[in-house]
Amino acid sequence: MKTIAILGSSGGNLYNLGGKEPDKLLEEIAVQAAAAGLRIRAVQFIAAQGSMDMAGSDTGASVFGWDGEAPAVLFTGTLEACNRHVRELDERIAADIRRGEIDGLILMSADPDGANRLAIEAAVERGVPIVGTGGTSMALVSAKGANVIASSGTTGTTNRTRAVSFVAALSKHWGINYRPVIGTAGKSGVVPDGQPWKRINVRGIMMASLPGFIAMAVILALGKVPGLEALQGVFDLLIKALPVVVAAVAAKQVAEMEEVSVVAGVLAGVLSVDGGIIGGMIGGIGAGVLVHLLFRTCVEWRFPATTVNIIAGGVSGLAAGLAVHFLFAPVALQAGELIKVLIESAVGYSPVLAGLIAGLLIWPAILGGVYHAAILPIVLLEMEKTGNSFLGAVDMVGLVMVSAGITLANIVSPREKSEAAVAAPGFLINMGFGTFVEAAYPFMFANRIVFAGAIVSAGLAGMLAGMFGVRGTAYVPSIVAPLLSNNIAGFAMAMAGGLVSSFLFTLVANKIAKRSTGKTGEQASA
């Protein structure tokens, strides 16, 4: 097993690109090193409380070392005191290098004439391979005759891309098989990074993009307020921005390369706006896959880290975006329009029947895992065109309000006193945030009448939504929801219908259950 040492500081430009969080910076390198089978022997990293470009001798700073498993703070004081403190550590690392106990160095904004002088001199004597970032410091290291196998500036890099570049260069030099890892660095675990297409998850992309759609619905509602008509232009702008939001989320989830993947996603999204949110999703997914492929290729070719990021982020976004812009946008846009037309046709044929069927099916859909996989994306496709949605309204009146009614009944008249404490948080979240319908699950699964009542109540609420021609959304406070709809009074009545119906069903079910329990107790006493 090869051993390495990590030397350097939070630097000037590096401070703004991850250096201000030294624990995360060092943990990311540790994760990538472990993936290559490299053992960290020592760390000497001075983290200042500001950019070194502006820091003075009295600037606060900390010295990070290595406790054998993770980075650890060894000393805290002024920058001048930290520089004095690391002299002994520098001597120790230099001795380890001369004894052959350290096989390679990773440098980040190192100080070859100061804090890291002895270690770098020893590395030069032994011909130890060195990788690192920091234009000025790496130039000085090279000038001393060091065996620098990969060097780059810091601009455009991130903690992850730097770490992958460092370890990839050392692994290639030593002939070690290395596959980068992604995910959260540190003790929470990592996920092998080999097949980005396995991280494509339409449901996850849509859920993460939801705040953008809700923001658009809020602007739509505010634009209807007298005196705020100018917000209609903002609404139109937000509709155009939604594909960019979806693309950025998709690229980040697929590539998992931090800011690089976000940049690629934004570029792809901007070029995919003509394809709507489906086009944005295609562009973002394509950008995420290309980021992964181009990044690994550039690292294997030993491109500087800054160039790797520029190619991975810029070229990936452009390539995926241009492909959607010229090839897939018309098809993607038509697919979105087709879904909208089908829903409008069903509602146009019989709004009451469409609402009834949607309401009756929405609980089985969420219980069967279909809601987030199919219904939510359709809701967002509807919202892309009009700012609100028929199925979004059914979601609020048939799921959220029904769940609120069930939990409210268990607060007012629970089967057992302990159930009131369980129901209260769920009711408050349903009413206050328009989500967490799962709060009703314990009561639905425990009583068939409550379960049947939830489905019937959702059907009734959906029917009312269809009757009043309601379009709206969930995931907002219940008091606000009607204001974001196309029919304030109609939406409020449909919401009330779902809540009151499920409340009464649950109330009756609880009374029957309590009577049954009481009779059983009397028979047992007799």
Short mmCIF file of C-alpha atoms in Angstrom, two decimals:
data_model
loop_
_atom_site.label_atom_id
_atom_site.label_comp_id
_atom_site.label_asym_id
_atom_site.label_seq_id
_atom_site.Cartn_x
_atom_site.Cartn_y
_atom_site.Cartn_z
CA MET A 1 0.00 0.00 0.00
CA LYS A 2 1.32 3.42 -0.99
CA THR A 3 1.33 6.15 1.64
CA ILE A 4 0.81 9.86 1.07
CA ALA A 5 1.02 13.13 2.96
CA ILE A 6 -1.20 16.17 2.44
CA LEU A 7 0.51 19.53 2.90
CA GLY A 8 -0.60 23.10 2.39
CA SER A 9 -2.93 25.83 3.50
CA SER A 10 -6.35 27.31 2.86
CA GLY A 11 -4.61 29.65 0.45
CA GLY A 12 -5.85 32.75 -1.32
CA ASN A 13 -8.11 31.66 -4.18
CA LEU A 14 -8.43 28.21 -2.62
CA TYR A 15 -10.08 29.77 0.44
CA ASN A 16 -13.09 30.70 -1.68
CA LEU A 17 -13.19 27.32 -3.41
CA GLY A 18 -13.36 24.99 -0.42
CA GLY A 19 -10.41 26.09 1.72
CA LYS A 20 -12.68 27.84 4.22
CA GLU A 21 -14.04 24.39 5.16
CA PRO A 22 -10.78 22.45 5.68
CA ASP A 23 -12.43 19.44 7.29
CA LYS A 24 -14.58 18.82 4.20
CA LEU A 25 -11.66 19.50 1.88
CA LEU A 26 -9.43 16.98 3.64
CA GLU A 27 -12.22 14.40 4.05
CA GLU A 28 -12.88 14.46 0.31
CA ILE A 29 -9.22 13.66 -0.38
CA ALA A 30 -9.33 10.92 2.25
CA VAL A 31 -12.37 9.32 0.59
CA GLN A 32 -10.75 9.32 -2.85
CA ALA A 33 -7.43 8.07 -1.44
CA ALA A 34 -9.20 5.18 0.27
CA ALA A 35 -10.85 4.25 -3.03
CA ALA A 36 -7.40 3.89 -4.59
CA GLY A 37 -6.01 1.99 -1.62
CA LEU A 38 -3.72 4.84 -0.61
CA ARG A 39 -2.99 5.37 3.08
CA ILE A 40 -2.67 8.86 4.50
CA ARG A 41 0.43 8.98 6.67
CA ALA A 42 0.41 12.65 7.62
CA VAL A 43 -1.44 15.94 7.17
CA GLN A 44 -0.08 19.42 7.74
CA PHE A 45 -2.69 21.97 6.73
CA ILE A 46 -2.94 25.55 7.97
CA ALA A 47 -6.52 26.86 7.72
CA ALA A 48 -6.80 30.62 8.13
CA GLN A 49 -10.01 32.47 8.95
CA GLY A 50 -9.71 34.47 5.76
CA SER A 51 -8.01 34.43 2.38
CA MET A 52 -4.22 34.33 2.62
CA ASP A 53 -4.19 37.17 0.07
CA MET A 54 -5.56 39.45 2.79
CA ALA A 55 -4.40 37.68 5.95
CA GLY A 56 -1.91 39.14 8.41
CA SER A 57 0.24 37.65 11.13
CA ASP A 58 -2.56 38.17 13.68
CA THR A 59 -5.28 36.50 11.55
CA GLY A 60 -6.92 33.56 13.31
CA ALA A 61 -5.96 30.12 12.05
CA SER A 62 -5.88 26.41 12.88
CA VAL A 63 -3.43 23.61 12.14
CA PHE A 64 -4.96 20.36 10.93
CA GLY A 65 -3.20 17.04 11.25
CA TRP A 66 -4.13 13.37 10.85
CA ASP A 67 -5.23 11.18 13.77
CA GLY A 68 -4.92 7.95 11.79
CA GLU A 69 -8.53 7.94 10.59
CA ALA A 70 -9.64 11.52 10.00
CA PRO A 71 -8.38 15.11 9.95
CA ALA A 72 -8.07 16.68 13.39
CA VAL A 73 -7.28 20.16 14.72
CA LEU A 74 -3.86 20.15 16.40
CA PHE A 75 -3.50 23.82 17.26
CA THR A 76 -5.48 27.06 17.12
CA GLY A 77 -4.09 30.57 17.34
CA THR A 78 -2.84 33.39 15.16
CA LEU A 79 -1.44 32.67 11.72
CA GLU A 80 2.04 33.54 12.98
CA ALA A 81 1.68 31.14 15.91
CA CYS A 82 0.44 28.39 13.59
CA ASN A 83 3.44 28.83 11.32
CA ARG A 84 5.73 28.40 14.33
CA HIS A 85 3.76 25.39 15.57
CA VAL A 86 4.11 23.44 12.30
CA ARG A 87 7.91 23.54 12.24
CA GLU A 88 8.19 20.41 14.34
CA LEU A 89 5.51 18.71 12.22
CA ASP A 90 7.39 19.72 9.06
CA GLU A 91 10.57 18.14 10.46
CA ARG A 92 8.71 14.95 11.34
CA ILE A 93 7.17 14.61 7.87
CA ALA A 94 10.55 15.28 6.25
CA ALA A 95 12.08 12.49 8.33
CA ASP A 96 9.29 10.11 7.31
CA ILE A 97 9.94 10.93 3.65
CA ARG A 98 13.67 10.25 3.98
CA ARG A 99 12.93 6.90 5.68
CA GLY A 100 10.73 5.94 2.72
CA GLU A 101 7.57 5.92 4.83
CA ILE A 102 5.82 8.45 2.58
CA ASP A 103 5.56 7.62 -1.11
CA GLY A 104 3.81 10.70 -2.49
CA LEU A 105 2.72 14.25 -1.65
CA ILE A 106 -0.48 16.19 -2.27
CA LEU A 107 0.10 19.93 -2.06
CA MET A 108 -2.53 22.68 -1.91
CA SER A 109 -1.32 26.27 -1.74
CA ALA A 110 1.77 24.96 0.03
CA ASP A 111 4.65 27.13 1.27
CA PRO A 112 7.88 25.56 -0.08
CA ASP A 113 10.03 28.28 1.49
CA GLY A 114 8.27 28.36 4.87
CA ALA A 115 5.87 26.00 6.59
CA ASN A 116 6.52 23.10 4.17
CA ARG A 117 10.18 23.74 3.33
CA LEU A 118 11.76 20.69 4.99
CA ALA A 119 9.16 18.21 3.72
CA ILE A 120 9.47 19.46 0.15
CA GLU A 121 13.29 19.40 0.31
CA ALA A 122 13.12 15.78 1.46
CA ALA A 123 10.68 14.97 -1.36
CA VAL A 124 13.07 16.51 -3.88
CA GLU A 125 15.95 14.40 -2.52
CA ARG A 126 13.92 11.18 -2.72
CA GLY A 127 12.23 11.97 -6.05
CA VAL A 128 8.82 11.50 -4.43
CA PRO A 129 5.97 12.13 -6.90
CA ILE A 130 4.06 15.31 -6.13
CA VAL A 131 0.62 16.51 -7.27
CA GLY A 132 -1.00 19.77 -6.30
CA THR A 133 -2.78 23.02 -6.97
CA GLY A 134 -1.84 26.64 -6.43
CA GLY A 135 -0.15 28.31 -9.37
CA THR A 136 2.55 30.23 -7.52
CA SER A 137 3.41 27.59 -4.93
CA MET A 138 3.54 24.75 -7.46
CA ALA A 139 5.80 26.81 -9.70
CA LEU A 140 8.19 27.28 -6.77
CA VAL A 141 8.06 23.57 -5.97
CA SER A 142 8.87 22.68 -9.57
CA ALA A 143 11.73 25.18 -9.58
CA LYS A 144 13.32 23.28 -6.69
CA GLY A 145 13.60 20.20 -8.91
CA ALA A 146 10.67 18.29 -7.43
CA ASN A 147 9.11 15.34 -9.24
CA VAL A 148 5.80 17.11 -10.01
CA ILE A 149 3.61 14.73 -12.01
CA ALA A 150 0.43 16.87 -12.04
CA SER A 151 0.06 20.57 -11.33
CA SER A 152 -2.71 23.09 -11.75
CA GLY A 153 -4.07 26.39 -10.59
CA THR A 154 -7.03 26.46 -8.22
CA THR A 155 -9.47 28.49 -10.32
CA GLY A 156 -12.59 26.59 -11.32
CA THR A 157 -11.90 23.58 -9.10
CA THR A 158 -13.97 22.11 -6.25
CA ASN A 159 -13.06 19.90 -3.31
CA ARG A 160 -14.21 16.82 -5.18
CA THR A 161 -12.65 17.59 -8.55
CA ARG A 162 -9.32 18.45 -6.94
CA ALA A 163 -9.36 15.27 -4.87
CA VAL A 164 -10.19 13.09 -7.86
CA SER A 165 -7.49 14.78 -9.94
CA PHE A 166 -4.86 14.30 -7.22
CA VAL A 167 -5.60 10.64 -6.61
CA ALA A 168 -6.06 9.82 -10.28
CA ALA A 169 -2.63 11.26 -11.14
CA LEU A 170 -0.89 9.37 -8.32
CA SER A 171 -2.74 6.15 -9.15
CA LYS A 172 -1.77 6.34 -12.79
CA HIS A 173 1.86 7.04 -11.83
CA TRP A 174 1.95 3.97 -9.59
CA GLY A 175 -0.17 1.76 -11.87
CA ILE A 176 -2.99 1.49 -9.32
CA ASN A 177 -6.55 0.74 -10.42
CA TYR A 178 -8.65 3.66 -9.17
CA ARG A 179 -12.34 4.36 -9.59
CA PRO A 180 -13.50 7.69 -8.12
CA VAL A 181 -16.26 7.68 -5.55
CA ILE A 182 -19.17 10.06 -5.21
CA GLY A 183 -21.63 10.89 -2.47
CA THR A 184 -21.07 12.45 0.91
CA ALA A 185 -17.49 12.43 2.04
CA GLY A 186 -16.75 11.25 5.54
CA LYS A 187 -18.39 8.77 7.86
CA SER A 188 -21.83 8.90 6.20
CA GLY A 189 -20.56 6.71 3.39
CA VAL A 190 -19.95 6.98 -0.34
CA VAL A 191 -21.39 5.48 -3.48
CA PRO A 192 -19.20 3.88 -6.18
CA ASP A 193 -18.94 6.18 -9.19
CA GLY A 194 -19.01 3.98 -12.25
CA GLN A 195 -22.39 4.15 -13.96
CA PRO A 196 -24.01 7.61 -13.92
CA TRP A 197 -27.08 6.36 -15.80
CA LYS A 198 -28.01 4.33 -12.74
CA ARG A 199 -28.51 7.62 -10.90
CA ILE A 200 -31.13 8.83 -13.38
CA ASN A 201 -34.31 9.16 -11.34
CA VAL A 202 -37.19 11.14 -12.86
CA ARG A 203 -39.07 11.16 -9.58
CA GLY A 204 -36.09 12.51 -7.67
CA ILE A 205 -35.47 15.20 -10.28
CA MET A 206 -39.09 16.34 -10.22
CA MET A 207 -39.31 16.39 -6.42
CA ALA A 208 -36.13 18.44 -6.14
CA SER A 209 -37.43 20.88 -8.77
CA LEU A 210 -40.79 21.36 -7.05
CA PRO A 211 -39.87 24.60 -5.22
CA GLY A 212 -39.42 26.32 -8.59
CA PHE A 213 -42.95 25.39 -9.64
CA ILE A 214 -44.43 26.53 -6.34
CA ALA A 215 -42.59 29.86 -6.68
CA MET A 216 -44.16 30.25 -10.12
CA ALA A 217 -47.64 29.54 -8.72
CA VAL A 218 -47.12 32.19 -6.03
CA ILE A 219 -46.15 34.79 -8.64
CA LEU A 220 -49.20 33.84 -10.71
CA ALA A 221 -51.47 34.45 -7.71
CA LEU A 222 -49.80 37.75 -6.79
CA GLY A 223 -50.14 38.91 -10.38
CA LYS A 224 -53.92 38.80 -9.97
CA VAL A 225 -53.83 41.30 -7.09
CA PRO A 226 -54.82 44.82 -8.19
CA GLY A 227 -51.71 46.91 -8.58
CA LEU A 228 -49.41 43.91 -9.10
CA GLU A 229 -50.32 43.17 -12.71
CA ALA A 230 -46.68 43.77 -13.69
CA LEU A 231 -45.83 40.41 -12.11
CA GLN A 232 -47.43 38.71 -15.11
CA GLY A 233 -44.18 39.38 -16.95
CA VAL A 234 -42.28 37.74 -14.09
CA PHE A 235 -44.58 34.71 -14.37
CA ASP A 236 -43.81 34.40 -18.09
CA LEU A 237 -40.10 34.62 -17.30
CA LEU A 238 -40.36 31.92 -14.65
CA ILE A 239 -42.10 29.56 -17.08
CA LYS A 240 -39.11 29.91 -19.40
CA ALA A 241 -36.75 29.33 -16.46
CA LEU A 242 -38.32 26.03 -15.35
CA PRO A 243 -36.43 23.87 -17.90
CA VAL A 244 -33.20 25.42 -16.59
CA VAL A 245 -34.12 24.50 -13.00
CA VAL A 246 -34.96 20.93 -13.99
CA ALA A 247 -31.81 20.58 -16.08
CA ALA A 248 -29.55 21.86 -13.28
CA VAL A 249 -31.12 19.45 -10.78
CA ALA A 250 -30.90 16.54 -13.21
CA ALA A 251 -27.24 17.18 -14.05
CA LYS A 252 -26.25 17.47 -10.40
CA GLN A 253 -28.03 14.26 -9.42
CA VAL A 254 -26.62 12.28 -12.32
CA ALA A 255 -23.03 13.56 -12.26
CA GLU A 256 -22.58 14.25 -8.52
CA MET A 257 -19.66 16.54 -9.26
CA GLU A 258 -20.76 19.56 -7.21
CA GLU A 259 -20.63 22.97 -8.95
CA VAL A 260 -19.24 21.53 -12.18
CA SER A 261 -22.39 19.52 -12.81
CA VAL A 262 -24.61 22.48 -11.86
CA VAL A 263 -22.87 24.69 -14.44
CA ALA A 264 -23.28 21.99 -17.08
CA GLY A 265 -26.95 21.62 -16.18
CA VAL A 266 -27.63 25.34 -16.38
CA LEU A 267 -25.96 25.58 -19.80
CA ALA A 268 -27.93 22.58 -21.04
CA GLY A 269 -31.15 23.98 -19.59
CA VAL A 270 -30.76 27.37 -21.22
CA LEU A 271 -30.33 25.68 -24.59
CA SER A 272 -33.25 23.30 -23.90
CA VAL A 273 -35.97 25.84 -23.03
CA ASP A 274 -37.74 25.27 -26.34
CA GLY A 275 -38.35 21.67 -25.26
CA GLY A 276 -40.13 22.59 -22.01
CA ILE A 277 -39.38 20.75 -18.79
CA ILE A 278 -39.12 17.42 -20.62
CA GLY A 279 -36.47 18.97 -22.84
CA GLY A 280 -34.77 20.43 -19.78
CA MET A 281 -34.72 17.03 -18.13
CA ILE A 282 -33.25 15.38 -21.24
CA GLY A 283 -30.61 18.09 -21.49
CA GLY A 284 -29.76 17.91 -17.79
CA ILE A 285 -29.46 14.13 -17.78
CA GLY A 286 -27.29 14.24 -20.89
CA ALA A 287 -25.09 16.92 -19.33
CA GLY A 288 -24.72 14.89 -16.14
CA VAL A 289 -23.61 11.79 -18.03
CA LEU A 290 -21.17 13.79 -20.16
CA VAL A 291 -19.70 15.52 -17.09
CA HIS A 292 -18.90 12.12 -15.65
CA LEU A 293 -17.36 10.80 -18.86
CA LEU A 294 -15.40 13.91 -19.83
CA PHE A 295 -14.11 14.49 -16.32
CA ARG A 296 -12.69 10.98 -16.05
CA THR A 297 -11.22 11.17 -19.54
CA CYS A 298 -9.52 14.51 -18.91
CA VAL A 299 -8.14 13.31 -15.59
CA GLU A 300 -6.72 10.19 -17.23
CA TRP A 301 -5.05 12.42 -19.84
CA ARG A 302 -3.53 14.46 -16.98
CA PHE A 303 -5.13 17.76 -17.92
CA PRO A 304 -4.73 20.48 -15.26
CA ALA A 305 -7.59 20.48 -12.75
CA THR A 306 -8.87 23.89 -13.89
CA THR A 307 -9.00 22.71 -17.50
CA VAL A 308 -10.70 19.49 -16.46
CA ASN A 309 -13.47 21.48 -14.80
CA ILE A 310 -13.87 23.83 -17.75
CA ILE A 311 -14.18 20.96 -20.20
CA ALA A 312 -16.38 18.82 -17.97
CA GLY A 313 -18.72 21.67 -17.07
CA GLY A 314 -18.68 23.79 -20.21
CA VAL A 315 -18.41 21.26 -23.02
CA SER A 316 -20.83 18.83 -21.38
CA GLY A 317 -23.48 21.53 -20.94
CA LEU A 318 -23.05 22.83 -24.46
CA ALA A 319 -23.08 19.41 -26.10
CA ALA A 320 -26.17 18.18 -24.26
CA GLY A 321 -27.98 21.49 -24.65
CA LEU A 322 -27.27 21.79 -28.38
CA ALA A 323 -28.47 18.23 -28.93
CA VAL A 324 -31.80 19.05 -27.30
CA HIS A 325 -32.05 22.45 -29.00
CA PHE A 326 -31.62 21.09 -32.50
CA LEU A 327 -32.87 17.50 -32.22
CA PHE A 328 -35.09 16.72 -29.25
CA ALA A 329 -36.84 20.00 -28.37
CA PRO A 330 -39.81 19.66 -30.75
CA VAL A 331 -40.48 16.07 -29.71
CA ALA A 332 -40.12 16.88 -26.00
CA LEU A 333 -42.43 19.87 -26.29
CA GLN A 334 -45.06 17.81 -28.11
CA ALA A 335 -44.87 15.09 -25.44
CA GLY A 336 -45.61 17.68 -22.76
CA GLU A 337 -48.43 19.16 -24.80
CA LEU A 338 -49.93 15.71 -25.40
CA ILE A 339 -50.14 15.00 -21.67
CA LYS A 340 -51.78 18.37 -21.09
CA VAL A 341 -54.25 17.81 -23.93
CA LEU A 342 -55.22 14.37 -22.60
CA ILE A 343 -55.99 15.80 -19.15
CA GLU A 344 -57.90 18.73 -20.61
CA SER A 345 -59.89 16.37 -22.85
CA ALA A 346 -60.86 14.18 -19.88
CA VAL A 347 -61.89 17.21 -17.83
CA GLY A 348 -63.69 18.72 -20.80
CA TYR A 349 -65.68 15.54 -21.42
CA SER A 350 -66.98 15.37 -17.85
CA PRO A 351 -65.25 17.45 -15.19
CA VAL A 352 -67.26 15.86 -12.39
CA LEU A 353 -66.48 12.32 -13.57
CA ALA A 354 -62.79 13.17 -14.14
CA GLY A 355 -62.54 14.62 -10.65
CA LEU A 356 -64.34 11.66 -9.09
CA ILE A 357 -62.09 9.11 -10.80
CA ALA A 358 -58.91 11.07 -9.98
CA GLY A 359 -60.00 11.41 -6.35
CA LEU A 360 -60.86 7.73 -5.98
CA LEU A 361 -57.53 6.66 -7.47
CA ILE A 362 -55.17 9.10 -5.79
CA TRP A 363 -54.89 7.25 -2.44
CA PRO A 364 -54.26 3.85 -4.11
CA ALA A 365 -51.71 5.65 -6.32
CA ILE A 366 -49.70 7.07 -3.44
CA LEU A 367 -49.94 3.84 -1.44
CA GLY A 368 -48.76 1.89 -4.48
CA GLY A 369 -45.82 4.20 -5.15
CA VAL A 370 -47.30 5.51 -8.40
CA TYR A 371 -47.93 9.07 -7.22
CA HIS A 372 -44.35 10.34 -7.10
CA ALA A 373 -43.31 8.30 -10.13
CA ALA A 374 -46.15 9.32 -12.46
CA ILE A 375 -48.70 11.76 -11.04
CA LEU A 376 -46.31 14.38 -9.67
CA PRO A 377 -44.45 14.73 -12.99
CA ILE A 378 -47.81 15.19 -14.73
CA VAL A 379 -48.78 17.84 -12.17
CA LEU A 380 -45.57 19.72 -12.92
CA LEU A 381 -46.13 19.41 -16.67
CA GLU A 382 -49.56 20.98 -16.19
CA MET A 383 -48.12 23.75 -14.04
CA GLU A 384 -45.50 24.49 -16.67
CA LYS A 385 -48.23 25.78 -18.98
CA THR A 386 -50.68 27.51 -16.65
CA GLY A 387 -49.07 27.85 -13.22
CA ASN A 388 -51.55 25.48 -11.61
CA SER A 389 -52.91 21.99 -12.22
CA PHE A 390 -56.10 19.93 -12.15
CA LEU A 391 -54.30 16.95 -10.64
CA GLY A 392 -52.50 19.35 -8.29
CA ALA A 393 -55.90 20.49 -7.03
CA VAL A 394 -56.98 16.86 -6.55
CA ASP A 395 -53.74 16.29 -4.64
CA MET A 396 -54.60 19.08 -2.19
CA VAL A 397 -58.29 18.29 -1.72
CA GLY A 398 -58.07 14.50 -1.97
CA LEU A 399 -54.82 13.76 -0.14
CA VAL A 400 -53.77 16.65 2.05
CA MET A 401 -57.23 17.67 3.24
CA VAL A 402 -58.38 14.09 3.71
CA SER A 403 -55.28 13.36 5.77
CA ALA A 404 -55.96 16.53 7.76
CA GLY A 405 -59.53 15.39 8.42
CA ILE A 406 -58.41 11.97 9.63
CA THR A 407 -55.78 13.39 11.96
CA LEU A 408 -58.15 16.09 13.24
CA ALA A 409 -60.76 13.46 14.17
CA ASN A 410 -58.09 11.58 16.11
CA ILE A 411 -57.27 14.74 18.01
CA VAL A 412 -60.91 15.50 18.84
CA SER A 413 -62.08 11.96 19.56
CA PRO A 414 -59.29 9.35 19.42
CA ARG A 415 -59.80 5.66 20.07
CA GLU A 416 -57.08 5.92 22.69
CA LYS A 417 -55.72 9.07 24.32
CA SER A 418 -52.19 8.34 23.09
CA GLU A 419 -53.34 8.59 19.45
CA ALA A 420 -54.13 12.29 19.85
CA ALA A 421 -50.46 13.06 20.45
CA VAL A 422 -49.56 11.09 17.32
CA ALA A 423 -52.20 12.82 15.18
CA ALA A 424 -51.52 16.43 16.22
CA PRO A 425 -48.18 16.97 14.43
CA GLY A 426 -49.54 15.41 11.25
CA PHE A 427 -52.59 17.68 11.26
CA LEU A 428 -50.48 20.79 11.79
CA ILE A 429 -48.10 19.87 8.97
CA ASN A 430 -50.94 19.06 6.60
CA MET A 431 -52.64 22.37 7.28
CA GLY A 432 -49.53 24.48 7.65
CA PHE A 433 -47.40 23.12 4.81
CA GLY A 434 -49.69 21.16 2.48
CA THR A 435 -47.70 17.95 2.73
CA PHE A 436 -47.09 14.83 4.90
CA VAL A 437 -50.25 12.94 3.96
CA GLU A 438 -48.49 9.87 5.40
CA ALA A 439 -49.63 11.12 8.82
CA ALA A 440 -52.96 9.40 8.14
CA TYR A 441 -51.42 6.00 7.39
CA PRO A 442 -51.42 4.59 10.97
CA PHE A 443 -55.14 5.34 11.36
CA MET A 444 -56.07 4.11 7.86
CA PHE A 445 -54.20 0.83 8.24
CA ALA A 446 -55.65 0.24 11.71
CA ASN A 447 -59.31 0.64 10.70
CA ARG A 448 -61.06 -0.40 7.50
CA ILE A 449 -63.76 2.22 7.90
CA VAL A 450 -61.15 4.97 8.08
CA PHE A 451 -59.38 3.53 5.03
CA ALA A 452 -62.60 3.32 3.01
CA GLY A 453 -63.61 6.76 4.24
CA ALA A 454 -60.34 8.24 2.97
CA ILE A 455 -60.95 6.92 -0.54
CA VAL A 456 -64.62 7.97 -0.58
CA SER A 457 -63.75 11.43 0.80
CA ALA A 458 -61.04 11.88 -1.82
CA GLY A 459 -63.52 10.91 -4.52
CA LEU A 460 -66.03 13.44 -3.18
CA ALA A 461 -63.40 16.18 -2.97
CA GLY A 462 -62.17 15.39 -6.48
CA MET A 463 -65.74 15.53 -7.78
CA LEU A 464 -66.18 18.97 -6.20
CA ALA A 465 -62.91 20.10 -7.76
CA GLY A 466 -64.17 18.98 -11.15
CA MET A 467 -67.57 20.57 -10.59
CA PHE A 468 -66.02 23.95 -9.87
CA GLY A 469 -63.36 23.60 -12.59
CA VAL A 470 -60.57 24.03 -10.06
CA ARG A 471 -56.87 24.22 -10.90
CA GLY A 472 -54.40 24.49 -8.02
CA THR A 473 -51.49 22.92 -6.17
CA ALA A 474 -50.53 21.22 -2.92
CA TYR A 475 -47.27 21.73 -0.97
CA VAL A 476 -48.43 25.16 0.26
CA PRO A 477 -50.26 26.22 3.46
CA SER A 478 -53.98 25.38 3.35
CA ILE A 479 -54.92 29.05 3.85
CA VAL A 480 -52.78 30.06 0.88
CA ALA A 481 -53.78 27.23 -1.47
CA PRO A 482 -57.11 28.74 -2.64
CA LEU A 483 -55.33 31.99 -3.45
CA LEU A 484 -53.01 30.13 -5.82
CA SER A 485 -55.91 28.52 -7.70
CA ASN A 486 -58.05 29.73 -10.58
CA ASN A 487 -61.21 29.58 -8.43
CA ILE A 488 -60.73 30.66 -4.82
CA ALA A 489 -64.24 29.87 -3.59
CA GLY A 490 -64.50 26.60 -5.53
CA PHE A 491 -61.12 25.36 -4.29
CA ALA A 492 -61.97 26.28 -0.70
CA MET A 493 -65.26 24.35 -0.91
CA ALA A 494 -63.55 21.30 -2.43
CA MET A 495 -60.92 21.40 0.33
CA ALA A 496 -63.60 21.67 2.99
CA GLY A 497 -65.49 18.76 1.43
CA GLY A 498 -62.47 16.46 1.67
CA LEU A 499 -61.63 17.51 5.22
CA VAL A 500 -65.18 17.34 6.64
CA SER A 501 -66.00 14.03 4.97
CA SER A 502 -62.86 12.25 6.19
CA PHE A 503 -63.30 13.82 9.63
CA LEU A 504 -66.84 12.41 9.96
CA PHE A 505 -65.85 8.96 8.66
CA THR A 506 -62.98 8.77 11.15
CA LEU A 507 -65.13 10.08 14.00
CA VAL A 508 -67.74 7.35 13.39
CA ALA A 509 -65.04 4.68 13.02
CA ASN A 510 -63.44 5.69 16.31
CA LYS A 511 -66.77 5.62 18.17
CA ILE A 512 -67.56 2.16 16.81
CA ALA A 513 -64.08 0.97 17.78
CA LYS A 514 -64.43 2.37 21.32
CA ARG A 515 -67.84 0.73 21.77
CA SER A 516 -66.43 -2.58 20.57
CA THR A 517 -63.53 -2.26 22.99
CA GLY A 518 -65.90 -1.41 25.84
CA LYS A 519 -68.14 -4.43 25.20
CA THR A 520 -65.09 -6.70 25.04
CA GLY A 521 -63.94 -5.33 28.38
CA GLU A 522 -67.36 -5.90 29.99
CA GLN A 523 -67.47 -9.50 28.75
CA ALA A 524 -63.97 -10.11 30.10
CA SER A 525 -65.03 -8.71 33.51
CA ALA A 526 -68.12 -10.93 33.57
#
